[in-house]
PDB file of C-alpha atoms and ligand atoms in Angstrom:
ATOM      1  CA  MET A  13      -0.290   0.060   0.036  1.00  0.00           C
ATOM      2  CA  ASN A  14       1.297   3.532  -0.649  1.00  0.00           C
ATOM      3  CA  SER A  15       1.016   6.234   1.918  1.00  0.00           C
ATOM      4  CA  GLN A  16      -1.605   8.506  -0.054  1.00  0.00           C
ATOM      5  CA  PRO A  17      -4.142  10.170   2.218  1.00  0.00           C
ATOM      6  CA  SER A  18      -7.590   8.411   2.374  1.00  0.00           C
ATOM      7  CA  ALA A  19      -9.722   8.437  -0.891  1.00  0.00           C
ATOM      8  CA  PRO A  20     -12.180  11.331  -1.335  1.00  0.00           C
ATOM      9  CA  ALA A  21     -15.673  10.396   0.354  1.00  0.00           C
ATOM     10  CA  THR A  22     -17.681  11.143  -2.855  1.00  0.00           C
ATOM     11  CA  PRO A  23     -17.328   8.708  -5.675  1.00  0.00           C
ATOM     12  CA  PRO A  24     -16.670  10.381  -9.109  1.00  0.00           C
ATOM     13  CA  PRO A  25     -19.636  11.127 -11.496  1.00  0.00           C
ATOM     14  CA  LEU A  26     -21.022   8.474 -13.926  1.00  0.00           C
ATOM     15  CA  LEU A  27     -20.423  11.243 -16.811  1.00  0.00           C
ATOM     16  CA  ARG A  28     -17.661  13.956 -16.971  1.00  0.00           C
ATOM     17  CA  VAL A  29     -17.955  15.918 -20.010  1.00  0.00           C
ATOM     18  CA  GLN A  30     -14.614  18.041 -20.359  1.00  0.00           C
ATOM     19  CA  GLU A  31     -14.069  21.006 -22.760  1.00  0.00           C
ATOM     20  CA  LEU A  32     -16.046  19.563 -25.389  1.00  0.00           C
ATOM     21  CA  ALA A  33     -15.908  21.168 -28.925  1.00  0.00           C
ATOM     22  CA  LYS A  34     -17.661  20.252 -32.423  1.00  0.00           C
ATOM     23  CA  THR A  35     -17.415  22.150 -35.679  1.00  0.00           C
ATOM     24  CA  TYR A  36     -19.499  21.500 -38.631  1.00  0.00           C
ATOM     25  CA  ILE A  37     -18.780  22.471 -42.209  1.00  0.00           C
ATOM     26  CA  ARG A  38     -21.856  23.840 -43.599  1.00  0.00           C
ATOM     27  CA  ARG A  39     -21.874  22.939 -47.326  1.00  0.00           C
ATOM     28  CA  GLY A  40     -21.214  25.931 -49.776  1.00  0.00           C
ATOM     29  CA  SER A  41     -22.132  26.669 -53.293  1.00  0.00           C
ATOM     30  CA  PHE A  42     -20.564  28.419 -56.399  1.00  0.00           C
ATOM     31  CA  THR A  43     -20.866  31.610 -55.266  1.00  0.00           C
ATOM     32  CA  GLN A  44     -20.329  31.054 -51.354  1.00  0.00           C
ATOM     33  CA  PRO A  45     -17.535  28.878 -49.689  1.00  0.00           C
ATOM     34  CA  GLY A  46     -18.463  26.486 -47.102  1.00  0.00           C
ATOM     35  CA  ALA A  47     -19.037  27.986 -43.758  1.00  0.00           C
ATOM     36  CA  ARG A  48     -17.684  26.930 -40.354  1.00  0.00           C
ATOM     37  CA  VAL A  49     -20.563  26.526 -37.954  1.00  0.00           C
ATOM     38  CA  GLN A  50     -18.787  26.049 -34.165  1.00  0.00           C
ATOM     39  CA  ALA A  51     -21.666  24.159 -32.805  1.00  0.00           C
ATOM     40  CA  VAL A  52     -20.206  23.396 -29.469  1.00  0.00           C
ATOM     41  CA  LYS A  53     -17.161  24.997 -27.890  1.00  0.00           C
ATOM     42  CA  GLY A  54     -15.543  24.411 -24.354  1.00  0.00           C
ATOM     43  CA  VAL A  55     -18.639  22.781 -22.586  1.00  0.00           C
ATOM     44  CA  SER A  56     -17.920  20.982 -19.480  1.00  0.00           C
ATOM     45  CA  PHE A  57     -20.403  19.373 -16.974  1.00  0.00           C
ATOM     46  CA  SER A  58     -20.671  16.225 -14.847  1.00  0.00           C
ATOM     47  CA  ILE A  59     -23.731  14.101 -14.155  1.00  0.00           C
ATOM     48  CA  GLU A  60     -23.840  11.736 -10.816  1.00  0.00           C
ATOM     49  CA  ALA A  61     -24.848   8.241 -11.317  1.00  0.00           C
ATOM     50  CA  GLY A  62     -28.740   8.171 -10.684  1.00  0.00           C
ATOM     51  CA  SER A  63     -29.273  11.877 -11.083  1.00  0.00           C
ATOM     52  CA  THR A  64     -30.567  14.099 -13.704  1.00  0.00           C
ATOM     53  CA  LEU A  65     -28.869  17.114 -15.399  1.00  0.00           C
ATOM     54  CA  GLY A  66     -31.425  19.158 -17.538  1.00  0.00           C
ATOM     55  CA  LEU A  67     -29.702  20.862 -20.377  1.00  0.00           C
ATOM     56  CA  ALA A  68     -31.751  24.290 -21.724  1.00  0.00           C
ATOM     57  CA  GLY A  69     -31.377  26.598 -24.356  1.00  0.00           C
ATOM     58  CA  SER A  70     -32.934  27.963 -27.471  1.00  0.00           C
ATOM     59  CA  SER A  71     -33.051  26.325 -30.775  1.00  0.00           C
ATOM     60  CA  GLY A  72     -29.549  25.889 -32.421  1.00  0.00           C
ATOM     61  CA  CYS A  73     -27.638  26.661 -29.503  1.00  0.00           C
ATOM     62  CA  GLY A  74     -26.027  22.953 -29.947  1.00  0.00           C
ATOM     63  CA  LYS A  75     -27.719  20.873 -27.218  1.00  0.00           C
ATOM     64  CA  SER A  76     -28.346  17.979 -29.817  1.00  0.00           C
ATOM     65  CA  THR A  77     -24.641  18.278 -30.864  1.00  0.00           C
ATOM     66  CA  VAL A  78     -23.713  17.648 -27.179  1.00  0.00           C
ATOM     67  CA  ALA A  79     -26.125  14.648 -27.117  1.00  0.00           C
ATOM     68  CA  ARG A  80     -24.932  13.173 -30.207  1.00  0.00           C
ATOM     69  CA  CYS A  81     -21.252  13.521 -29.102  1.00  0.00           C
ATOM     70  CA  ILE A  82     -22.053  11.892 -25.623  1.00  0.00           C
ATOM     71  CA  GLY A  83     -23.944   9.102 -27.631  1.00  0.00           C
ATOM     72  CA  ARG A  84     -21.027   8.842 -29.759  1.00  0.00           C
ATOM     73  CA  ILE A  85     -23.136   9.329 -32.964  1.00  0.00           C
ATOM     74  CA  GLU A  86     -20.614  11.784 -33.703  1.00  0.00           C
ATOM     75  CA  ARG A  87     -16.901  12.162 -32.781  1.00  0.00           C
ATOM     76  CA  PRO A  88     -16.296  15.449 -30.797  1.00  0.00           C
ATOM     77  CA  ASP A  89     -13.200  17.532 -32.438  1.00  0.00           C
ATOM     78  CA  GLU A  90     -12.035  18.447 -28.729  1.00  0.00           C
ATOM     79  CA  GLY A  91     -12.615  17.402 -25.255  1.00  0.00           C
ATOM     80  CA  LYS A  92     -13.349  14.377 -23.041  1.00  0.00           C
ATOM     81  CA  ILE A  93     -16.176  12.561 -22.490  1.00  0.00           C
ATOM     82  CA  LEU A  94     -15.146  10.288 -19.385  1.00  0.00           C
ATOM     83  CA  PHE A  95     -17.991   7.655 -18.930  1.00  0.00           C
ATOM     84  CA  ASP A  96     -17.303   5.452 -15.822  1.00  0.00           C
ATOM     85  CA  GLY A  97     -13.663   6.493 -15.753  1.00  0.00           C
ATOM     86  CA  HIS A  98     -13.266   5.860 -19.638  1.00  0.00           C
ATOM     87  CA  ASN A  99     -12.701   8.359 -22.182  1.00  0.00           C
ATOM     88  CA  LEU A 100     -15.487   7.420 -25.079  1.00  0.00           C
ATOM     89  CA  ALA A 101     -14.322  10.579 -27.304  1.00  0.00           C
ATOM     90  CA  ALA A 102     -11.053   8.508 -27.885  1.00  0.00           C
ATOM     91  CA  LEU A 103     -12.549   5.466 -28.653  1.00  0.00           C
ATOM     92  CA  SER A 104     -12.825   3.857 -32.159  1.00  0.00           C
ATOM     93  CA  PHE A 105     -16.439   2.616 -33.104  1.00  0.00           C
ATOM     94  CA  ARG A 106     -15.448  -1.208 -32.521  1.00  0.00           C
ATOM     95  CA  GLU A 107     -14.057  -0.101 -28.859  1.00  0.00           C
ATOM     96  CA  LEU A 108     -17.240   1.607 -28.008  1.00  0.00           C
ATOM     97  CA  ARG A 109     -19.250  -1.416 -28.581  1.00  0.00           C
ATOM     98  CA  PRO A 110     -19.035  -2.783 -24.986  1.00  0.00           C
ATOM     99  CA  PHE A 111     -20.190   0.764 -23.819  1.00  0.00           C
ATOM    100  CA  ARG A 112     -22.990   1.099 -26.120  1.00  0.00           C
ATOM    101  CA  PRO A 113     -25.710  -0.478 -23.987  1.00  0.00           C
ATOM    102  CA  ALA A 114     -25.051   1.512 -20.941  1.00  0.00           C
ATOM    103  CA  ILE A 115     -25.642   4.814 -22.664  1.00  0.00           C
ATOM    104  CA  GLN A 116     -29.081   4.961 -24.570  1.00  0.00           C
ATOM    105  CA  MET A 117     -30.645   8.086 -26.526  1.00  0.00           C
ATOM    106  CA  VAL A 118     -34.380   8.850 -26.576  1.00  0.00           C
ATOM    107  CA  PHE A 119     -34.833  11.604 -29.556  1.00  0.00           C
ATOM    108  CA  GLN A 120     -38.420  13.576 -30.036  1.00  0.00           C
ATOM    109  CA  ASP A 121     -38.942  11.602 -33.320  1.00  0.00           C
ATOM    110  CA  ALA A 122     -37.163   8.436 -32.706  1.00  0.00           C
ATOM    111  CA  ALA A 123     -40.316   6.678 -33.607  1.00  0.00           C
ATOM    112  CA  THR A 124     -40.094   7.605 -37.122  1.00  0.00           C
ATOM    113  CA  ALA A 125     -36.627   5.380 -37.623  1.00  0.00           C
ATOM    114  CA  MET A 126     -38.544   2.347 -36.541  1.00  0.00           C
ATOM    115  CA  ASN A 127     -40.208   0.090 -39.107  1.00  0.00           C
ATOM    116  CA  PRO A 128     -43.892   0.626 -38.696  1.00  0.00           C
ATOM    117  CA  SER A 129     -44.971  -2.675 -39.551  1.00  0.00           C
ATOM    118  CA  PHE A 130     -42.733  -4.340 -37.094  1.00  0.00           C
ATOM    119  CA  SER A 131     -44.630  -5.310 -33.556  1.00  0.00           C
ATOM    120  CA  ALA A 132     -43.973  -3.595 -30.379  1.00  0.00           C
ATOM    121  CA  ALA A 133     -42.405  -6.692 -29.006  1.00  0.00           C
ATOM    122  CA  ASP A 134     -39.976  -6.888 -32.381  1.00  0.00           C
ATOM    123  CA  ILE A 135     -38.898  -3.287 -31.972  1.00  0.00           C
ATOM    124  CA  ILE A 136     -38.137  -3.523 -28.156  1.00  0.00           C
ATOM    125  CA  ALA A 137     -36.128  -6.803 -28.799  1.00  0.00           C
ATOM    126  CA  GLU A 138     -34.281  -5.539 -31.520  1.00  0.00           C
ATOM    127  CA  PRO A 139     -31.424  -3.975 -29.534  1.00  0.00           C
ATOM    128  CA  LEU A 140     -30.959  -7.133 -27.604  1.00  0.00           C
ATOM    129  CA  LEU A 141     -30.440  -9.180 -30.921  1.00  0.00           C
ATOM    130  CA  ILE A 142     -27.887  -6.425 -32.137  1.00  0.00           C
ATOM    131  CA  GLN A 143     -26.023  -6.687 -29.055  1.00  0.00           C
ATOM    132  CA  GLY A 144     -26.340 -10.600 -29.004  1.00  0.00           C
ATOM    133  CA  ILE A 145     -27.785 -10.338 -25.361  1.00  0.00           C
ATOM    134  CA  GLY A 146     -29.883 -13.410 -24.109  1.00  0.00           C
ATOM    135  CA  THR A 147     -31.702 -16.397 -25.094  1.00  0.00           C
ATOM    136  CA  ALA A 148     -35.006 -16.054 -26.887  1.00  0.00           C
ATOM    137  CA  GLU A 149     -36.955 -16.623 -23.634  1.00  0.00           C
ATOM    138  CA  GLU A 150     -34.611 -14.256 -21.740  1.00  0.00           C
ATOM    139  CA  ARG A 151     -35.215 -11.664 -24.579  1.00  0.00           C
ATOM    140  CA  ALA A 152     -38.904 -12.217 -24.286  1.00  0.00           C
ATOM    141  CA  GLY A 153     -38.990 -11.584 -20.371  1.00  0.00           C
ATOM    142  CA  ARG A 154     -36.765  -8.389 -20.996  1.00  0.00           C
ATOM    143  CA  VAL A 155     -38.984  -7.082 -23.590  1.00  0.00           C
ATOM    144  CA  ARG A 156     -42.118  -7.742 -20.998  1.00  0.00           C
ATOM    145  CA  GLN A 157     -40.275  -6.097 -18.063  1.00  0.00           C
ATOM    146  CA  ALA A 158     -39.313  -2.877 -20.473  1.00  0.00           C
ATOM    147  CA  MET A 159     -42.845  -2.585 -21.712  1.00  0.00           C
ATOM    148  CA  GLN A 160     -44.246  -2.719 -18.225  1.00  0.00           C
ATOM    149  CA  GLU A 161     -41.816   0.005 -17.005  1.00  0.00           C
ATOM    150  CA  ALA A 162     -42.515   2.206 -19.936  1.00  0.00           C
ATOM    151  CA  GLY A 163     -46.610   1.838 -18.906  1.00  0.00           C
ATOM    152  CA  LEU A 164     -47.527  -0.270 -22.326  1.00  0.00           C
ATOM    153  CA  PRO A 165     -50.031  -2.918 -21.603  1.00  0.00           C
ATOM    154  CA  ALA A 166     -48.565  -6.374 -22.292  1.00  0.00           C
ATOM    155  CA  GLU A 167     -51.365  -7.288 -24.732  1.00  0.00           C
ATOM    156  CA  TRP A 168     -49.960  -4.664 -27.068  1.00  0.00           C
ATOM    157  CA  SER A 169     -46.621  -6.779 -27.670  1.00  0.00           C
ATOM    158  CA  GLY A 170     -48.182  -8.015 -30.983  1.00  0.00           C
ATOM    159  CA  ARG A 171     -49.470  -4.668 -32.340  1.00  0.00           C
ATOM    160  CA  ALA A 172     -47.458  -2.800 -35.187  1.00  0.00           C
ATOM    161  CA  ALA A 173     -45.837   0.347 -34.426  1.00  0.00           C
ATOM    162  CA  HIS A 174     -48.324   2.462 -36.885  1.00  0.00           C
ATOM    163  CA  ASP A 175     -51.202   1.643 -34.818  1.00  0.00           C
ATOM    164  CA  PHE A 176     -49.597   3.705 -31.598  1.00  0.00           C
ATOM    165  CA  SER A 177     -50.560   7.218 -30.799  1.00  0.00           C
ATOM    166  CA  GLY A 178     -47.551   9.731 -30.523  1.00  0.00           C
ATOM    167  CA  GLY A 179     -47.226   9.328 -26.941  1.00  0.00           C
ATOM    168  CA  GLN A 180     -47.405   5.693 -27.238  1.00  0.00           C
ATOM    169  CA  ARG A 181     -44.947   5.478 -29.700  1.00  0.00           C
ATOM    170  CA  GLN A 182     -42.536   7.555 -27.348  1.00  0.00           C
ATOM    171  CA  ARG A 183     -43.286   5.194 -24.615  1.00  0.00           C
ATOM    172  CA  LEU A 184     -42.243   2.180 -27.201  1.00  0.00           C
ATOM    173  CA  THR A 185     -38.953   4.111 -27.843  1.00  0.00           C
ATOM    174  CA  LEU A 186     -38.420   4.453 -24.060  1.00  0.00           C
ATOM    175  CA  ALA A 187     -38.892   0.595 -23.578  1.00  0.00           C
ATOM    176  CA  ARG A 188     -36.492  -0.001 -26.499  1.00  0.00           C
ATOM    177  CA  ALA A 189     -34.020   1.984 -24.373  1.00  0.00           C
ATOM    178  CA  LEU A 190     -34.750   0.483 -21.164  1.00  0.00           C
ATOM    179  CA  VAL A 191     -34.525  -3.191 -22.393  1.00  0.00           C
ATOM    180  CA  LEU A 192     -30.813  -2.864 -22.360  1.00  0.00           C
ATOM    181  CA  LYS A 193     -30.565  -1.496 -18.919  1.00  0.00           C
ATOM    182  CA  PRO A 194     -28.737   1.380 -19.385  1.00  0.00           C
ATOM    183  CA  LYS A 195     -26.814   3.304 -16.812  1.00  0.00           C
ATOM    184  CA  LEU A 196     -27.407   6.712 -18.637  1.00  0.00           C
ATOM    185  CA  LEU A 197     -30.352   7.930 -20.764  1.00  0.00           C
ATOM    186  CA  VAL A 198     -29.744  10.721 -23.030  1.00  0.00           C
ATOM    187  CA  LEU A 199     -33.172  12.344 -23.828  1.00  0.00           C
ATOM    188  CA  ASP A 200     -33.498  15.007 -26.540  1.00  0.00           C
ATOM    189  CA  GLU A 201     -36.681  16.674 -26.252  1.00  0.00           C
ATOM    190  CA  PRO A 202     -38.373  13.580 -26.034  1.00  0.00           C
ATOM    191  CA  LEU A 203     -41.501  15.204 -24.994  1.00  0.00           C
ATOM    192  CA  THR A 204     -41.749  17.968 -27.453  1.00  0.00           C
ATOM    193  CA  GLY A 205     -44.839  17.623 -29.864  1.00  0.00           C
ATOM    194  CA  LEU A 206     -47.070  15.721 -27.329  1.00  0.00           C
ATOM    195  CA  ASP A 207     -50.153  17.220 -25.482  1.00  0.00           C
ATOM    196  CA  VAL A 208     -49.885  18.669 -22.347  1.00  0.00           C
ATOM    197  CA  SER A 209     -51.225  15.671 -20.213  1.00  0.00           C
ATOM    198  CA  THR A 210     -49.310  13.002 -22.459  1.00  0.00           C
ATOM    199  CA  ARG A 211     -45.969  15.012 -21.255  1.00  0.00           C
ATOM    200  CA  ALA A 212     -46.861  15.077 -17.803  1.00  0.00           C
ATOM    201  CA  GLN A 213     -47.776  11.119 -17.833  1.00  0.00           C
ATOM    202  CA  ILE A 214     -44.284  10.397 -19.552  1.00  0.00           C
ATOM    203  CA  ALA A 215     -42.408  12.839 -17.282  1.00  0.00           C
ATOM    204  CA  ASN A 216     -43.874  11.230 -14.188  1.00  0.00           C
ATOM    205  CA  LEU A 217     -42.898   7.544 -15.494  1.00  0.00           C
ATOM    206  CA  LEU A 218     -39.528   8.836 -16.140  1.00  0.00           C
ATOM    207  CA  LEU A 219     -39.102   9.843 -12.333  1.00  0.00           C
ATOM    208  CA  ALA A 220     -40.532   6.517 -11.506  1.00  0.00           C
ATOM    209  CA  VAL A 221     -38.177   4.580 -13.817  1.00  0.00           C
ATOM    210  CA  GLN A 222     -35.415   6.519 -12.325  1.00  0.00           C
ATOM    211  CA  ALA A 223     -36.368   5.903  -8.777  1.00  0.00           C
ATOM    212  CA  ALA A 224     -36.674   2.289  -9.505  1.00  0.00           C
ATOM    213  CA  HIS A 225     -33.464   1.960 -11.549  1.00  0.00           C
ATOM    214  CA  GLY A 226     -31.218   4.618 -10.414  1.00  0.00           C
ATOM    215  CA  ILE A 227     -30.705   5.560 -14.179  1.00  0.00           C
ATOM    216  CA  ALA A 228     -29.046   9.024 -14.741  1.00  0.00           C
ATOM    217  CA  TYR A 229     -30.462  11.103 -17.253  1.00  0.00           C
ATOM    218  CA  LEU A 230     -29.320  14.011 -19.603  1.00  0.00           C
ATOM    219  CA  PHE A 231     -32.698  15.485 -20.114  1.00  0.00           C
ATOM    220  CA  ILE A 232     -32.383  18.336 -22.967  1.00  0.00           C
ATOM    221  CA  SER A 233     -35.545  20.774 -23.399  1.00  0.00           C
ATOM    222  CA  HIS A 234     -36.070  24.416 -24.260  1.00  0.00           C
ATOM    223  CA  ASP A 235     -38.643  24.250 -21.708  1.00  0.00           C
ATOM    224  CA  LEU A 236     -37.117  25.259 -18.220  1.00  0.00           C
ATOM    225  CA  PHE A 237     -40.213  24.751 -16.360  1.00  0.00           C
ATOM    226  CA  LEU A 238     -40.315  21.165 -17.407  1.00  0.00           C
ATOM    227  CA  LEU A 239     -36.823  20.640 -16.374  1.00  0.00           C
ATOM    228  CA  GLY A 240     -37.716  22.420 -13.131  1.00  0.00           C
ATOM    229  CA  HIS A 241     -39.866  19.279 -12.351  1.00  0.00           C
ATOM    230  CA  LEU A 242     -37.323  16.662 -13.597  1.00  0.00           C
ATOM    231  CA  ALA A 243     -33.923  17.705 -13.028  1.00  0.00           C
ATOM    232  CA  ASP A 244     -31.586  18.129  -9.855  1.00  0.00           C
ATOM    233  CA  ARG A 245     -29.528  20.320 -11.609  1.00  0.00           C
ATOM    234  CA  ILE A 246     -29.773  22.588 -14.778  1.00  0.00           C
ATOM    235  CA  ALA A 247     -27.243  23.723 -17.311  1.00  0.00           C
ATOM    236  CA  VAL A 248     -27.997  26.601 -19.795  1.00  0.00           C
ATOM    237  CA  MET A 249     -26.723  26.732 -23.076  1.00  0.00           C
ATOM    238  CA  SER A 250     -26.054  29.923 -25.485  1.00  0.00           C
ATOM    239  CA  GLU A 251     -24.341  29.813 -29.003  1.00  0.00           C
ATOM    240  CA  GLY A 252     -22.450  26.639 -28.301  1.00  0.00           C
ATOM    241  CA  GLN A 253     -21.397  27.207 -24.667  1.00  0.00           C
ATOM    242  CA  LEU A 254     -22.681  26.712 -21.189  1.00  0.00           C
ATOM    243  CA  VAL A 255     -23.408  30.140 -19.448  1.00  0.00           C
ATOM    244  CA  GLU A 256     -24.998  28.924 -16.361  1.00  0.00           C
ATOM    245  CA  GLU A 257     -25.061  25.719 -14.502  1.00  0.00           C
ATOM    246  CA  GLY A 258     -26.292  24.773 -10.870  1.00  0.00           C
ATOM    247  CA  PRO A 259     -28.924  23.181  -8.637  1.00  0.00           C
ATOM    248  CA  THR A 260     -32.534  23.279 -10.139  1.00  0.00           C
ATOM    249  CA  SER A 261     -33.832  25.367  -6.962  1.00  0.00           C
ATOM    250  CA  GLN A 262     -31.237  27.990  -7.707  1.00  0.00           C
ATOM    251  CA  ILE A 263     -31.549  28.368 -11.301  1.00  0.00           C
ATOM    252  CA  MET A 264     -35.461  28.624 -10.970  1.00  0.00           C
ATOM    253  CA  ALA A 265     -35.444  31.013  -8.458  1.00  0.00           C
ATOM    254  CA  ARG A 266     -32.301  33.171  -9.065  1.00  0.00           C
ATOM    255  CA  PRO A 267     -31.364  32.883 -12.779  1.00  0.00           C
ATOM    256  CA  GLN A 268     -28.122  34.772 -13.073  1.00  0.00           C
ATOM    257  CA  HIS A 269     -27.745  34.767 -16.799  1.00  0.00           C
ATOM    258  CA  ALA A 270     -30.077  36.773 -19.469  1.00  0.00           C
ATOM    259  CA  GLU A 271     -30.450  33.323 -21.449  1.00  0.00           C
ATOM    260  CA  THR A 272     -31.850  31.707 -18.512  1.00  0.00           C
ATOM    261  CA  ARG A 273     -34.151  34.423 -17.692  1.00  0.00           C
ATOM    262  CA  LYS A 274     -35.243  34.519 -21.470  1.00  0.00           C
ATOM    263  CA  LEU A 275     -35.852  30.647 -20.993  1.00  0.00           C
ATOM    264  CA  LEU A 276     -37.793  30.863 -18.079  1.00  0.00           C
ATOM    265  CA  ALA A 277     -40.156  33.706 -19.106  1.00  0.00           C
ATOM    266  CA  ALA A 278     -40.904  31.575 -22.405  1.00  0.00           C
ATOM    267  CA  SER A 279     -41.861  28.529 -20.364  1.00  0.00           C
ATOM    268  CA  GLY A 280     -43.905  30.374 -18.225  1.00  0.00           C
ATOM    269  CA  ARG A 281     -46.024  31.862 -21.080  1.00  0.00           C
ATOM    270  CA  GLN A 282     -46.436  28.295 -22.346  1.00  0.00           C
ATOM    271  CA  LEU A 283     -47.989  27.384 -19.102  1.00  0.00           C
ATOM    272  CA  ALA A 284     -50.207  30.319 -18.651  1.00  0.00           C
ATOM    273  CA  PRO A 285     -52.871  29.212 -21.755  1.00  0.00           C
ATOM    274  CA  ALA A 286     -53.068  25.374 -20.783  1.00  0.00           C
ATOM    275  CA  GLY A 287     -55.267  23.641 -23.322  1.00  0.00           C
ATOM    276  CA  ALA A 288     -56.148  27.101 -24.816  1.00  0.00           C
ATOM    277  CA  GLY A 289     -55.126  25.959 -28.067  1.00  0.00           C
ATOM    278  CA  ARG A 290     -57.402  23.342 -28.929  1.00  0.00           C
TER     279      ARG A 290
HETATM  280  N1  LIG B  10     -24.871  17.997 -39.368  1.00  0.00           N
HETATM  281  C1  LIG B  10     -24.639  19.348 -39.370  1.00  0.00           C
HETATM  282  N2  LIG B  10     -24.119  20.079 -40.300  1.00  0.00           N
HETATM  283  C2  LIG B  10     -23.764  21.322 -40.221  1.00  0.00           C
HETATM  284  N3  LIG B  10     -24.381  22.139 -39.315  1.00  0.00           N
HETATM  285  C3  LIG B  10     -24.841  21.500 -38.346  1.00  0.00           C
HETATM  286  C4  LIG B  10     -25.322  19.926 -38.151  1.00  0.00           C
HETATM  287  N4  LIG B  10     -25.835  19.816 -37.319  1.00  0.00           N
HETATM  288  C5  LIG B  10     -26.051  20.886 -36.490  1.00  0.00           C
HETATM  289  N5  LIG B  10     -25.735  22.125 -37.188  1.00  0.00           N
HETATM  290  C6  LIG B  10     -25.569  23.412 -36.595  1.00  0.00           C
HETATM  291  O1  LIG B  10     -25.038  23.413 -35.366  1.00  0.00           O
HETATM  292  C7  LIG B  10     -25.545  24.351 -34.540  1.00  0.00           C
HETATM  293  C8  LIG B  10     -26.061  23.595 -33.219  1.00  0.00           C
HETATM  294  O2  LIG B  10     -27.263  22.851 -33.773  1.00  0.00           O
HETATM  295  P1  LIG B  10     -28.009  21.736 -32.603  1.00  0.00           P
HETATM  296  O3  LIG B  10     -26.740  21.083 -31.731  1.00  0.00           O
HETATM  297  O4  LIG B  10     -28.745  21.023 -33.462  1.00  0.00           O
HETATM  298  O5  LIG B  10     -28.605  22.619 -31.808  1.00  0.00           O
HETATM  299  P2  LIG B  10     -30.067  22.598 -30.772  1.00  0.00           P
HETATM  300  O6  LIG B  10     -30.198  21.092 -30.730  1.00  0.00           O
HETATM  301  O7  LIG B  10     -29.581  23.472 -29.652  1.00  0.00           O
HETATM  302  O8  LIG B  10     -31.158  23.062 -31.654  1.00  0.00           O
HETATM  303  C9  LIG B  10     -26.815  24.913 -35.476  1.00  0.00           C
HETATM  304  O9  LIG B  10     -26.195  26.211 -36.117  1.00  0.00           O
HETATM  305  C10 LIG B  10     -27.043  23.895 -36.483  1.00  0.00           C
HETATM  306  O10 LIG B  10     -27.379  24.505 -37.534  1.00  0.00           O
HETATM  307 MG1  LIG B  11     -31.879  19.980 -31.016  1.00  0.00          MG
END
C-alpha cells in the first residue's frame, strides 16, 4: 500500500464532459464558400449516477450536438467524455461497442426510425438481438419487463408500431432504450410535440423509472419549467457554450444569465394558456 491520504468520500461522477468542442462545415455553393459552424465550444459538466441534469437552451444553441457526441453518434473535435472512467471521445467504433448498451438515446422523433410494420415486441427486442444478449426466452422476459416499465400494456406486444399514438410511440422508444438496462439515458426533447397531459404522464413515468433503477438522465429541453420538475441540476447553453449551471432550485429562483431568464419567461408563457390552443 502507498502512503496516499484516504480516498475522497464522494465517488466520481458517472459522466464527466470536459471542454467538448464540435465544428461542422456547412456546405457551400458556387458563389459562397462552405462556412464553419462552431456548434459546441468548451462545454464541461458532470452527471452523478442516478441523477438528472437538465440541459436547456434555445433552438440551434448546440444541445443536440452535445447529445450526439455523448452517445458517440458523432465524434467531438476536442474534449473528453469520461464515462465510468473511460474517455469515450478517444475510442474507435469497435472499442465503443461494449459501452453502447450503457448509454441509450431517446429523441423527439425516434419512432420515425422504426419499421412501422414491426410489432412492439420486435422493436423492443431488436437492440438485444443486435447486442447478442440472452436466449429467445430471456429476451422475451426483458421485453415484457421493459413494456411494463414504459407503461405499455402487455397485450400490445403484437401490435404494429403504426397503430400507436404519438405518446405510445414515445413509450415504445423508451422501452427500447430501457431493455438494455442503461446507466445513462440521453433524452433529447423527448416530450416535444406531445399534448400537455401525455407530457405530464411520461415525465412522471421517467421519474418513477429513475427511482426504481437509479438511471442517470441528461434531459434536453428548451422548456425550463419542465426541467424544473425533472432535474436535480440545470445547465443552460447559448451559442455553443454553457452560460450557467447549478442546482435546479437555484436556477429557477435566482437565474443569473440573461439567456436563463429569457428561457424562464418563455416557459412561463407556455404554461399560462393550458389547453387554450385546442
Ligand atoms: N450536421 C450538421 N451540419 C452542419 N451544421 C450543423 C449540423 N448539425 C447541427 N448543425 C448546426 O450546429 C448548430 C447547433 O445545432 P444543434 O446541436 O442541433 O442545436 P439545438 O439542438 O440546440 O437546436 C446549429 O447552428 C446547427 O445549424
Ligand atoms: Mg436539438
